PDB file of C-alpha atoms in Angstrom:
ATOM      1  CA  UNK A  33     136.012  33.522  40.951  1.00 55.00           C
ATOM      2  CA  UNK A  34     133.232  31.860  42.844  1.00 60.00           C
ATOM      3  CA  UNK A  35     135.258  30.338  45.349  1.00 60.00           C
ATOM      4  CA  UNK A  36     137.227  33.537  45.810  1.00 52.00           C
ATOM      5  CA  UNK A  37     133.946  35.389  46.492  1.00 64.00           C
ATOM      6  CA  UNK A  38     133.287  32.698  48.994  1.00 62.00           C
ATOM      7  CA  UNK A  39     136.318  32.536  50.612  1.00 70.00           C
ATOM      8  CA  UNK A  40     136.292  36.332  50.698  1.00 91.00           C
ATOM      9  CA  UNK A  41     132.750  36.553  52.308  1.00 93.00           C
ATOM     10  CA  UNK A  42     133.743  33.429  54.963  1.00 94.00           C
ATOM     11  CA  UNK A  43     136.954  35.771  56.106  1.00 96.00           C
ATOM     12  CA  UNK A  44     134.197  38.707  56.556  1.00 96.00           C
ATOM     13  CA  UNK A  45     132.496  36.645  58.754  1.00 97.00           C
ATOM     14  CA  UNK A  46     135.358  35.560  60.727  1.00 97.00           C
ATOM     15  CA  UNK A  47     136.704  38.978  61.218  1.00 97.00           C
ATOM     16  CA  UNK A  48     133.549  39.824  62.893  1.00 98.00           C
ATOM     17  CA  UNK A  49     133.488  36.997  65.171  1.00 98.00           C
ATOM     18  CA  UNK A  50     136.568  37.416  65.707  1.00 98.00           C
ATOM     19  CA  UNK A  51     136.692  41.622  66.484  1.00 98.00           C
ATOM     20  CA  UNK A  52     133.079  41.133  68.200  1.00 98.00           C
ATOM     21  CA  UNK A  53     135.140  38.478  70.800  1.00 98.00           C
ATOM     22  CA  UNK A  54     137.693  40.192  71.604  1.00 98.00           C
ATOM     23  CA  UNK A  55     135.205  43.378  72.469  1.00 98.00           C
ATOM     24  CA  UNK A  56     133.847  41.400  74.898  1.00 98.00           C
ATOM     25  CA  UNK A  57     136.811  39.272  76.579  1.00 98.00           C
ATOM     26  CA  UNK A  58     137.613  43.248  77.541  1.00 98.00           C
ATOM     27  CA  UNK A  59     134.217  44.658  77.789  1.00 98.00           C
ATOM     28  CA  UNK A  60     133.139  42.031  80.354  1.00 98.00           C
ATOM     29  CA  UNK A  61     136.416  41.406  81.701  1.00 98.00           C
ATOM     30  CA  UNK A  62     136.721  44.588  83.181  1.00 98.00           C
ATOM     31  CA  UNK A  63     133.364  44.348  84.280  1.00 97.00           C
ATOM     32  CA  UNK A  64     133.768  41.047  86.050  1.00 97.00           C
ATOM     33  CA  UNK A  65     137.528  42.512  87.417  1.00 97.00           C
ATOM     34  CA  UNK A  66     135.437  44.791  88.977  1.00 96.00           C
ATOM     35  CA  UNK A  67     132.442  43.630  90.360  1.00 95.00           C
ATOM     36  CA  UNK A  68     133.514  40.025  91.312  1.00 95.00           C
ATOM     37  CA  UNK A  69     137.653  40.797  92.081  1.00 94.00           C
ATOM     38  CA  UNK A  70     136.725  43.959  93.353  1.00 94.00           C
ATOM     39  CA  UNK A  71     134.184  42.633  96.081  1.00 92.00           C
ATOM     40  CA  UNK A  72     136.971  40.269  97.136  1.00 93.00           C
ATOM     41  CA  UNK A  73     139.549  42.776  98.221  1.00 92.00           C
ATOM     42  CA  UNK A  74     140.263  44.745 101.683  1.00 91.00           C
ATOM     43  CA  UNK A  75     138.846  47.594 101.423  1.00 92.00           C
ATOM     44  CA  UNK A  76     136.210  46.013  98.787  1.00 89.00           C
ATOM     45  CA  UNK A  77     136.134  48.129  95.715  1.00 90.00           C
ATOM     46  CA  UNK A  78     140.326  47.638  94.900  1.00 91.00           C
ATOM     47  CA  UNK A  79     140.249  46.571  91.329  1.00 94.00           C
ATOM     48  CA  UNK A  80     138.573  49.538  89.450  1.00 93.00           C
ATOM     49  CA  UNK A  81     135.821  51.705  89.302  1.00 94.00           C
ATOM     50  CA  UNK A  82     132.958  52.986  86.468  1.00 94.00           C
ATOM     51  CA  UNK A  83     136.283  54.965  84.579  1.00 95.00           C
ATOM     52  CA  UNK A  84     137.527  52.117  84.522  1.00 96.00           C
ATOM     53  CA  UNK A  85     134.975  49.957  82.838  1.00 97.00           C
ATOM     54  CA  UNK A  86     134.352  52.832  80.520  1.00 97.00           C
ATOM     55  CA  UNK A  87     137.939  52.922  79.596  1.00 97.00           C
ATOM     56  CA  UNK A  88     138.027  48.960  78.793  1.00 98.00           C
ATOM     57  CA  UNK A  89     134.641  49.026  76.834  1.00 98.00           C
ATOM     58  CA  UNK A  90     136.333  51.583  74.519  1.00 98.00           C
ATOM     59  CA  UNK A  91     139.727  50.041  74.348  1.00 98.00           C
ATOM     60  CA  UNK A  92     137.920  46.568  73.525  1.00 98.00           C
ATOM     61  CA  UNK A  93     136.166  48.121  70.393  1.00 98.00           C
ATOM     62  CA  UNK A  94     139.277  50.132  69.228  1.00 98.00           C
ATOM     63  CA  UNK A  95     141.058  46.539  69.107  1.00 98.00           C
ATOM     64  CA  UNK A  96     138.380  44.432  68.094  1.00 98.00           C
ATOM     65  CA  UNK A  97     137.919  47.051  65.075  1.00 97.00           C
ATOM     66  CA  UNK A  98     142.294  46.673  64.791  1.00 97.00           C
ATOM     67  CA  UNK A  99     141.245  43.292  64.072  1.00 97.00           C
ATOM     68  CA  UNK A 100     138.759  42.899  62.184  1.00 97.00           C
ATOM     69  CA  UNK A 101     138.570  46.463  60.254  1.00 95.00           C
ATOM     70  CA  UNK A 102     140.663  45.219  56.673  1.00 94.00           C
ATOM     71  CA  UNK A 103     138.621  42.060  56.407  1.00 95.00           C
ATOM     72  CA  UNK A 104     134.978  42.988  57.088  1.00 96.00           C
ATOM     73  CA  UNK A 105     134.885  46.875  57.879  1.00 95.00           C
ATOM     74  CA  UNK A 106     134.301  45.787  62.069  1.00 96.00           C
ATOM     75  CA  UNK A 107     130.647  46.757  62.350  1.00 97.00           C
ATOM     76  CA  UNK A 108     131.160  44.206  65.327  1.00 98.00           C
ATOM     77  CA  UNK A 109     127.606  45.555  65.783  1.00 98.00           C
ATOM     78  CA  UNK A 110     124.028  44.510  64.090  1.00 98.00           C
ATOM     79  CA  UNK A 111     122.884  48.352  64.590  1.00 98.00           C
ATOM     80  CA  UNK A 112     125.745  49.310  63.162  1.00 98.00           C
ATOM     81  CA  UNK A 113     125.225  46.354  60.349  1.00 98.00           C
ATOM     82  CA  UNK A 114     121.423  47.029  59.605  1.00 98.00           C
ATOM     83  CA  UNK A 115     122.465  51.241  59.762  1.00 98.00           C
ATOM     84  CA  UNK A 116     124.655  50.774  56.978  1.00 98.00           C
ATOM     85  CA  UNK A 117     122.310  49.004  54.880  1.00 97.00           C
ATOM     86  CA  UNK A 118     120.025  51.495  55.185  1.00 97.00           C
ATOM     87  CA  UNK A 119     122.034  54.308  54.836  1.00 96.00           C
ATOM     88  CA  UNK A 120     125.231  53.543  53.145  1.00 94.00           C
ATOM     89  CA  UNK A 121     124.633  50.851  50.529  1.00 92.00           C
ATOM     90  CA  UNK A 122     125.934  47.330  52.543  1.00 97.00           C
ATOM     91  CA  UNK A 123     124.118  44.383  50.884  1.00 96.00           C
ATOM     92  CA  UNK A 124     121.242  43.703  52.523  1.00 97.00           C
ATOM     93  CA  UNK A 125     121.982  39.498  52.151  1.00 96.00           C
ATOM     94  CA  UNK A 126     125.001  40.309  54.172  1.00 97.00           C
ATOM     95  CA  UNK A 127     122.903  41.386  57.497  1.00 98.00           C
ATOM     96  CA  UNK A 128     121.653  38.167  59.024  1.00 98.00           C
ATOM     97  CA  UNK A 129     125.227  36.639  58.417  1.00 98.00           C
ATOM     98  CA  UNK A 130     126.990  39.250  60.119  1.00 98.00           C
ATOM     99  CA  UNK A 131     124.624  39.400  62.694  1.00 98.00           C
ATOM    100  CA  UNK A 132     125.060  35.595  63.029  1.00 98.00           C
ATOM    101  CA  UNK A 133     128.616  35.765  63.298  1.00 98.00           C
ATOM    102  CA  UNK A 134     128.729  38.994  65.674  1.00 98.00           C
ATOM    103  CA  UNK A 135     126.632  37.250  68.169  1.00 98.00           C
ATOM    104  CA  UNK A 136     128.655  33.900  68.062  1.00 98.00           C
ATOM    105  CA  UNK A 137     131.821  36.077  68.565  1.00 98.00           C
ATOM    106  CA  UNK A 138     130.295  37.895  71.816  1.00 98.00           C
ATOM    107  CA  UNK A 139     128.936  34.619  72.995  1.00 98.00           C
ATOM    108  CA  UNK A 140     132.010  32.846  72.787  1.00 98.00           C
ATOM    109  CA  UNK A 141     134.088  35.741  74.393  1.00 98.00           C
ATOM    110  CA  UNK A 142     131.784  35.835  77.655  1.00 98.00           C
ATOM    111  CA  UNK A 143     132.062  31.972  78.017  1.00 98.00           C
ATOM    112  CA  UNK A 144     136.088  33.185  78.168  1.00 98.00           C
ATOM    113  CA  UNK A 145     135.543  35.455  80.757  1.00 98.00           C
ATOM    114  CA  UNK A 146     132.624  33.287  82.553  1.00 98.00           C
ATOM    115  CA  UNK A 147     135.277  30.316  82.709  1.00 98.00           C
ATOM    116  CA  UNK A 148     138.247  32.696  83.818  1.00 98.00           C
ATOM    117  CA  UNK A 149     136.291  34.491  86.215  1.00 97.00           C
ATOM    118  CA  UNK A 150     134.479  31.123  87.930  1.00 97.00           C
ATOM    119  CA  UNK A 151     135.999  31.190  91.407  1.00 97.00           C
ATOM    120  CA  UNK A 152     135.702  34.917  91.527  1.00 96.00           C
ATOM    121  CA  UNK A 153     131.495  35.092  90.554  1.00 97.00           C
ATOM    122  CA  UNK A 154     131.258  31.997  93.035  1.00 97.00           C
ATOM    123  CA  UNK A 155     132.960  33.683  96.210  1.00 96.00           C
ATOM    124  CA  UNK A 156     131.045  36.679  95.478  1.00 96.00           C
ATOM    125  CA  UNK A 157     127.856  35.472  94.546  1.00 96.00           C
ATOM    126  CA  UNK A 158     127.337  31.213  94.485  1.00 96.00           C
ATOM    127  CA  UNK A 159     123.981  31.423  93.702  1.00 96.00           C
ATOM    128  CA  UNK A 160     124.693  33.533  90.519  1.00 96.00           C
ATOM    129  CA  UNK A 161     122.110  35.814  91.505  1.00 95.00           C
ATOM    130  CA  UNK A 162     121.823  39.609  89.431  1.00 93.00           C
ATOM    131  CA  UNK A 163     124.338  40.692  91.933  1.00 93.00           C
ATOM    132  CA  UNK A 164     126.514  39.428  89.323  1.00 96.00           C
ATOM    133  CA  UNK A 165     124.560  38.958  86.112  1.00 95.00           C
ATOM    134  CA  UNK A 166     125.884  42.012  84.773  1.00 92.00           C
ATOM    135  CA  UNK A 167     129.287  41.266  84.552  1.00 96.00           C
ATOM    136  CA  UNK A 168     127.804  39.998  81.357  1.00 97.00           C
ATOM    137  CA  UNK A 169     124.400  41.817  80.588  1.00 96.00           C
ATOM    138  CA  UNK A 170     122.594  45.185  81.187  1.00 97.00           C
ATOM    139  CA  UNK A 171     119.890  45.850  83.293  1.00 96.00           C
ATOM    140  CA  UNK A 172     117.971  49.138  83.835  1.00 96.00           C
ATOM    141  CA  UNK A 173     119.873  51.317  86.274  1.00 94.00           C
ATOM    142  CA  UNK A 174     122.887  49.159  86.010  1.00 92.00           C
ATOM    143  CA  UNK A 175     120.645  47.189  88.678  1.00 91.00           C
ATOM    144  CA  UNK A 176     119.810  49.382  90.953  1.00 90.00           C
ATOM    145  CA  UNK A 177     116.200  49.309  92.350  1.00 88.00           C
ATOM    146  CA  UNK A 178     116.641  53.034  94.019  1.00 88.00           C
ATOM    147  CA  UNK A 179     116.608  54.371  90.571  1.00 90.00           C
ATOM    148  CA  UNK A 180     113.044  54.098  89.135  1.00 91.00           C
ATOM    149  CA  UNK A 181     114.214  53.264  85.755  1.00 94.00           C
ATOM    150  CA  UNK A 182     112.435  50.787  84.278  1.00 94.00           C
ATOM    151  CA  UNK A 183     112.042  49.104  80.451  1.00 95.00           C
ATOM    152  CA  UNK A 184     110.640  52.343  78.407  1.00 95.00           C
ATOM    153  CA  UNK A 185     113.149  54.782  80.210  1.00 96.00           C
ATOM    154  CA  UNK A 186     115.687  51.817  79.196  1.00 97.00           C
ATOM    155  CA  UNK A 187     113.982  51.778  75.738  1.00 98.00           C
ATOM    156  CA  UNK A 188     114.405  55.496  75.713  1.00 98.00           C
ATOM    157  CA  UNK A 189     118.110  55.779  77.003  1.00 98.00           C
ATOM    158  CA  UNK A 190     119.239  53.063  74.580  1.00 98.00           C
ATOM    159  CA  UNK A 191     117.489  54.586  71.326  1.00 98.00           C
ATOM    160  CA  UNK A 192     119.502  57.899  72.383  1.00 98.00           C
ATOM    161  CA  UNK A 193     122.247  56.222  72.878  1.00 98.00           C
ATOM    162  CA  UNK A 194     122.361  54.357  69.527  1.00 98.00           C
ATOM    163  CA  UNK A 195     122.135  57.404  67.429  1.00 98.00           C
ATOM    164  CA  UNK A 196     124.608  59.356  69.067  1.00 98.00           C
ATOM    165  CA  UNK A 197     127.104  56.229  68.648  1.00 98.00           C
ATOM    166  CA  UNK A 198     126.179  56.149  64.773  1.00 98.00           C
ATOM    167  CA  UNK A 199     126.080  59.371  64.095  1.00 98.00           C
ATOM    168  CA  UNK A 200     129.248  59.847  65.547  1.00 98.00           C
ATOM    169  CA  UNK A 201     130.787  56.629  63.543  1.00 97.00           C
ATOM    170  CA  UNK A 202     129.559  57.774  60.018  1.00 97.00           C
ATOM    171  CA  UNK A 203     131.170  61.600  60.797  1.00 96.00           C
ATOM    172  CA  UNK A 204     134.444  59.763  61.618  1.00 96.00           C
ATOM    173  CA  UNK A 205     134.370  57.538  58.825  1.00 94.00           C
ATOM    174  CA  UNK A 206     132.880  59.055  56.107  1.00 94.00           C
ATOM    175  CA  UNK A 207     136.182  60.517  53.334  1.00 91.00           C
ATOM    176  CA  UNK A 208     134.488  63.020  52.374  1.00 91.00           C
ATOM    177  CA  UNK A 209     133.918  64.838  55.794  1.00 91.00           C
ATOM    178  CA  UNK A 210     136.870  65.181  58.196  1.00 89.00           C
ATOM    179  CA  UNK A 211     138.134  61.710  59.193  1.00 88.00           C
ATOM    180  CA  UNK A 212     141.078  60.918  61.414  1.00 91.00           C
ATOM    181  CA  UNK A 213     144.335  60.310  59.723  1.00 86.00           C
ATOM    182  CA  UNK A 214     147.403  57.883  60.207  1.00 82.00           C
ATOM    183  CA  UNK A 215     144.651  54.938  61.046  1.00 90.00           C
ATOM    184  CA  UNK A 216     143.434  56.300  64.727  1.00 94.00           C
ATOM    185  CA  UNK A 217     140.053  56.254  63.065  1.00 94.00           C
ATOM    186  CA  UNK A 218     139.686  52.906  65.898  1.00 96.00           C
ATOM    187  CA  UNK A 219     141.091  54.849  68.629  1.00 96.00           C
ATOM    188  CA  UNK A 220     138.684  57.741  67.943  1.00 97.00           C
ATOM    189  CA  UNK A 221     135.510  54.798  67.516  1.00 97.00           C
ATOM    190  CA  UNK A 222     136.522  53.794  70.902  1.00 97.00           C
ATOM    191  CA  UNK A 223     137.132  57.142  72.713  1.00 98.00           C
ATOM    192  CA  UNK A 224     133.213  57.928  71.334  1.00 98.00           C
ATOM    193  CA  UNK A 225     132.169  54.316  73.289  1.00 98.00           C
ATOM    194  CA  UNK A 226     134.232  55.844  76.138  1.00 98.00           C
ATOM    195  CA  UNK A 227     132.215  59.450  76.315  1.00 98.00           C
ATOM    196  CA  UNK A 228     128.877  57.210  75.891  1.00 98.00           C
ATOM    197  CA  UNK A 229     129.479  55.359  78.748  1.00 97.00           C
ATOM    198  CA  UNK A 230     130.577  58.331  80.751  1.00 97.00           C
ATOM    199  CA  UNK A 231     127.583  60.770  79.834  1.00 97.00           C
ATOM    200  CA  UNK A 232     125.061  57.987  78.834  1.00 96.00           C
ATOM    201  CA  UNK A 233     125.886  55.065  81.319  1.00 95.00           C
ATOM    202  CA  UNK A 234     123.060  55.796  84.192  1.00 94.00           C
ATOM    203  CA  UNK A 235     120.027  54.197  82.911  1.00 96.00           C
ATOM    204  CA  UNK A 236     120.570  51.179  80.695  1.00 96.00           C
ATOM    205  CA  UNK A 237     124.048  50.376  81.235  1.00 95.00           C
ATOM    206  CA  UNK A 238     125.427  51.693  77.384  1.00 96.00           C
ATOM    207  CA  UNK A 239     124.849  48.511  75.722  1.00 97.00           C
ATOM    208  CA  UNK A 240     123.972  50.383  72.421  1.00 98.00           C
ATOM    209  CA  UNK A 241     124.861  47.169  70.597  1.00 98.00           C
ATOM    210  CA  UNK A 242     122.695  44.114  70.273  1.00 98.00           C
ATOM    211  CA  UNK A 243     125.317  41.479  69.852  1.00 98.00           C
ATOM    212  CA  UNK A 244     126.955  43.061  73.032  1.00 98.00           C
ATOM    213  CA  UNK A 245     124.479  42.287  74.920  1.00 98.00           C
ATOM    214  CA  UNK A 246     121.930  39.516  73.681  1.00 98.00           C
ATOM    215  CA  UNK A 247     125.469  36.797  73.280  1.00 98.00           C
ATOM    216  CA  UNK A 248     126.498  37.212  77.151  1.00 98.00           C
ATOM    217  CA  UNK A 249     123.384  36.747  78.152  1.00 98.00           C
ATOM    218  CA  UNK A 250     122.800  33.200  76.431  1.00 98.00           C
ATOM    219  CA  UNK A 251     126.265  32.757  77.512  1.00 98.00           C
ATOM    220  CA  UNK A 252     125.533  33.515  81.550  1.00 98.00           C
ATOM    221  CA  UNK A 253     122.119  31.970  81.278  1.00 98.00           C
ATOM    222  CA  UNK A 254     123.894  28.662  79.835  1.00 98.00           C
ATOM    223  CA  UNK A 255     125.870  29.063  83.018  1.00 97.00           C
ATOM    224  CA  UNK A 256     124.018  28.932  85.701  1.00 96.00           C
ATOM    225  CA  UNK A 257     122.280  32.655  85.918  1.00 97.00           C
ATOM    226  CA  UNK A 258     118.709  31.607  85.845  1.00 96.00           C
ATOM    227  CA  UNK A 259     117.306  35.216  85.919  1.00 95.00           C
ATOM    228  CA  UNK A 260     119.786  36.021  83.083  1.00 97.00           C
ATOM    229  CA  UNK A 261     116.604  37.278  80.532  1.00 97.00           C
ATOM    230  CA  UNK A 262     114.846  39.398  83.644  1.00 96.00           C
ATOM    231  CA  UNK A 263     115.805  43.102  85.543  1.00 95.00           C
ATOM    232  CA  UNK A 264     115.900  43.366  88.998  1.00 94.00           C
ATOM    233  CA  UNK A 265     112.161  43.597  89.070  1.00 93.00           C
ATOM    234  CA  UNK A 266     111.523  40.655  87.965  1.00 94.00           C
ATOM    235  CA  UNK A 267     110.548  42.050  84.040  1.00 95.00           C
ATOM    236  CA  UNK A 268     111.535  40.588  80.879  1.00 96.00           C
ATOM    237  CA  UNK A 269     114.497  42.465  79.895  1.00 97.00           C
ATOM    238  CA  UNK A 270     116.151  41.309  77.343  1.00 97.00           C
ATOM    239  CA  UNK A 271     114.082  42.658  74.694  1.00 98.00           C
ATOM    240  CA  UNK A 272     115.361  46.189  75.346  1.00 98.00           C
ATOM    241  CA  UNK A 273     119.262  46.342  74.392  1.00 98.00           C
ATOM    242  CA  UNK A 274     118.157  44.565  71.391  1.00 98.00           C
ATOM    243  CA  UNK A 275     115.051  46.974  69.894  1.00 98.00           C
ATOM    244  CA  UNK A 276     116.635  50.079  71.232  1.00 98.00           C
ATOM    245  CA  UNK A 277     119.961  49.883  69.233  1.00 98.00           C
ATOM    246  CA  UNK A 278     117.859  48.611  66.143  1.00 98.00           C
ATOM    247  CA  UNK A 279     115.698  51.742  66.081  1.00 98.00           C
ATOM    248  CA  UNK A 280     118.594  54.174  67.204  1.00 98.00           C
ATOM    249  CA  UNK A 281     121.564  53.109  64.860  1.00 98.00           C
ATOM    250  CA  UNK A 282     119.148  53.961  61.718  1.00 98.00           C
ATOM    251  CA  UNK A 283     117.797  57.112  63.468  1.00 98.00           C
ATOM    252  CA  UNK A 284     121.123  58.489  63.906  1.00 98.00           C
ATOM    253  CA  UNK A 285     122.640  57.578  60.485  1.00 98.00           C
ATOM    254  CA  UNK A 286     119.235  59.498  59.278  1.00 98.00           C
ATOM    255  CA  UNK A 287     120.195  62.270  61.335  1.00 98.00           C
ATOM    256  CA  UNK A 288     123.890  62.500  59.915  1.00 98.00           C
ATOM    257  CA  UNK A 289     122.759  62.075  56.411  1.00 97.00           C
ATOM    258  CA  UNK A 290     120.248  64.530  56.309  1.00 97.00           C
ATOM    259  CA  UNK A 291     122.587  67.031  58.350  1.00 97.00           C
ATOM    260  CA  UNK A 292     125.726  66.809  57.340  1.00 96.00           C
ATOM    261  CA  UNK A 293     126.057  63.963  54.820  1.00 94.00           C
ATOM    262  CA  UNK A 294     124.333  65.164  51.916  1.00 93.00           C
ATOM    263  CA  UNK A 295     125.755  68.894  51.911  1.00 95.00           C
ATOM    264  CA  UNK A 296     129.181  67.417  51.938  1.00 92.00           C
ATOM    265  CA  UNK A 297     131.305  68.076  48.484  1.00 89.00           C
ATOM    266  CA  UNK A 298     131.075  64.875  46.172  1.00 82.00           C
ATOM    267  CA  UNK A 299     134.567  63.670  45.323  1.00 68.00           C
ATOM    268  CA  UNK A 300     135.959  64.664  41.983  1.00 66.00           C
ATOM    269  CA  UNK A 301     138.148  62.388  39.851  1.00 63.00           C
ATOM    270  CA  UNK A 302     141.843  63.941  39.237  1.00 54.00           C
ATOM    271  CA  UNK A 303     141.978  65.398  35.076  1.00 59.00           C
ATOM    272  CA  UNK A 304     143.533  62.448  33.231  1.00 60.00           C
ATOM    273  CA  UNK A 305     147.533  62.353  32.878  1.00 59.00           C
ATOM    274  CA  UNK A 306     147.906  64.937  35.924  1.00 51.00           C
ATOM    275  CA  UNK A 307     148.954  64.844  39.353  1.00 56.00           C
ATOM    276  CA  UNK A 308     147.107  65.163  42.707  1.00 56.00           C
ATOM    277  CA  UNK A 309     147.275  68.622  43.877  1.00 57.00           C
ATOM    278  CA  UNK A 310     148.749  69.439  47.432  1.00 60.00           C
ATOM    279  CA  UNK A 311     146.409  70.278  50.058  1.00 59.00           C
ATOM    280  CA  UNK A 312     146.194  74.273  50.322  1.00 60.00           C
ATOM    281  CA  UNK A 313     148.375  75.208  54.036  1.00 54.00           C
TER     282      UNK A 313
END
């Protein structure tokens, strides 16, 4: 039984390194597509556009949760990881090794797309400069200096952020409310990454996951992006895609269990030696 438990536990860990790469092999793929490819065609700008990017970062999540959903649950996410702790009774032991493993699984997929995309990010930008660096990492206004966003509005916008993604997750999930039927609960996760990055994509970039952000950018410092841990104003950066998801995933599970969670109708066992009753049309 022990080594079952282990062996259990070790393919929980795998599906989330596993589901958290392939999030990012898209997720940064279509970033580098367009941003490095992009620059390189006549008229520049011929390989995709912010849609575009949003599109990918929500496909790469639906997968990565196709994945790795049966064998670990695809939190893929620490905020999501450390919200359901808090909130929804995930062993606390199990944190820091999911964590572990969904940063080693981001990591690993931006070395993919680092390698893939090498001659690209070197015609574009050979000094691998922040011209580039967020192919793999966020930076406040996406790096642009002629929006005066700066850490705390960053802070801010990825607190915000957070909850509205785990809010949003625990209403599609949770049995008991309405969830999503003939397993598109995925497709539905990554349509809500989608609308995040399409309403909430201006200030911070929608990292709104730690491991998302905090592997590629080990992964492009490693790499030759020296400035990897700074914004364009020279400010330690790094710091902010990982507190603000921390503080928002809990603050939006709060939000959905104090809302809507705990009015919900408990689930009621069928009477003994009877049959589930149809739904009512």
């Amino acid at each position: 039984m022990e080594r079952l438990k282990a062996s259990g536990f070790a393919g929980e860990l795998s599906a989330e390194f596993l589901g958290t790469m392939i999030l990012i092999l898209f997720g940064c793929g279509v970033v580098a597509q367009v941003v490095a490819g992009g620059a390189l065609t006549e008229p520049p700008g011929g390989l995709g556009n912010h849609d575009s990017i949003a599109w990918a970062w929500g496909l790469g999540v639906t997968l990565g949760i196709y994945v790795a959903g049966r064998l670990s649950g695809a939190h893929l996410n620490p905020a999501v990881t450390v919200s359901l702790a808090a909130f929804k009774d995930f062993p606390w032991n199990k944190v820091a090794p999911y964590t572990v493993a969904q940063l080693a699984g981001a990591f690993t997929g931006a070395l993919l797309v680092r390698w893939n995309y090498t001659e690209a990010l070197a015609a574009v930008d050979p000094g691998h400069t922040i011209k580039t660096q967020f192919v793999f990492s966020t930076l406040p206004a996406n790096g642009n200096p002629a929006l005066p966003v700066h850490e705390w509005g960053a802070l801010r916008d990825q607190v915000i952020g957070t909850a509205i993604l785990m809010l949003l997750i625990l209403a599609v999930t949770d049995l008991l409310n309405t969830p999503p039927g003939a397993n598109l609960g995925p497709f539905i996760v990554g349509l809500i990454i989608v609308a995040i990055g399409m309403a909430f994509g201006t200030n911070a970039g929608y990292a709104i996951n730690p491991a998302r952000d905090l592997g590629p950018r080990l992964a492009s410092f490693l790499t030759g992006y020296e400035g990897a841990w700074r914004d364009q104003y020279g400010n330690l950066y790094f710091w902010v895609p990982i507190v603000g998801p921390l503080v928002g995933g809990p603050v939006g599970a709060f939000l959905y269990q104090t809302l809507i969670g705990r009015f919900l109708p408990a689930a009621e066992a069928e009477p003994e030696g009877t049959l589930p009753l149809p739904p009512e049309n």
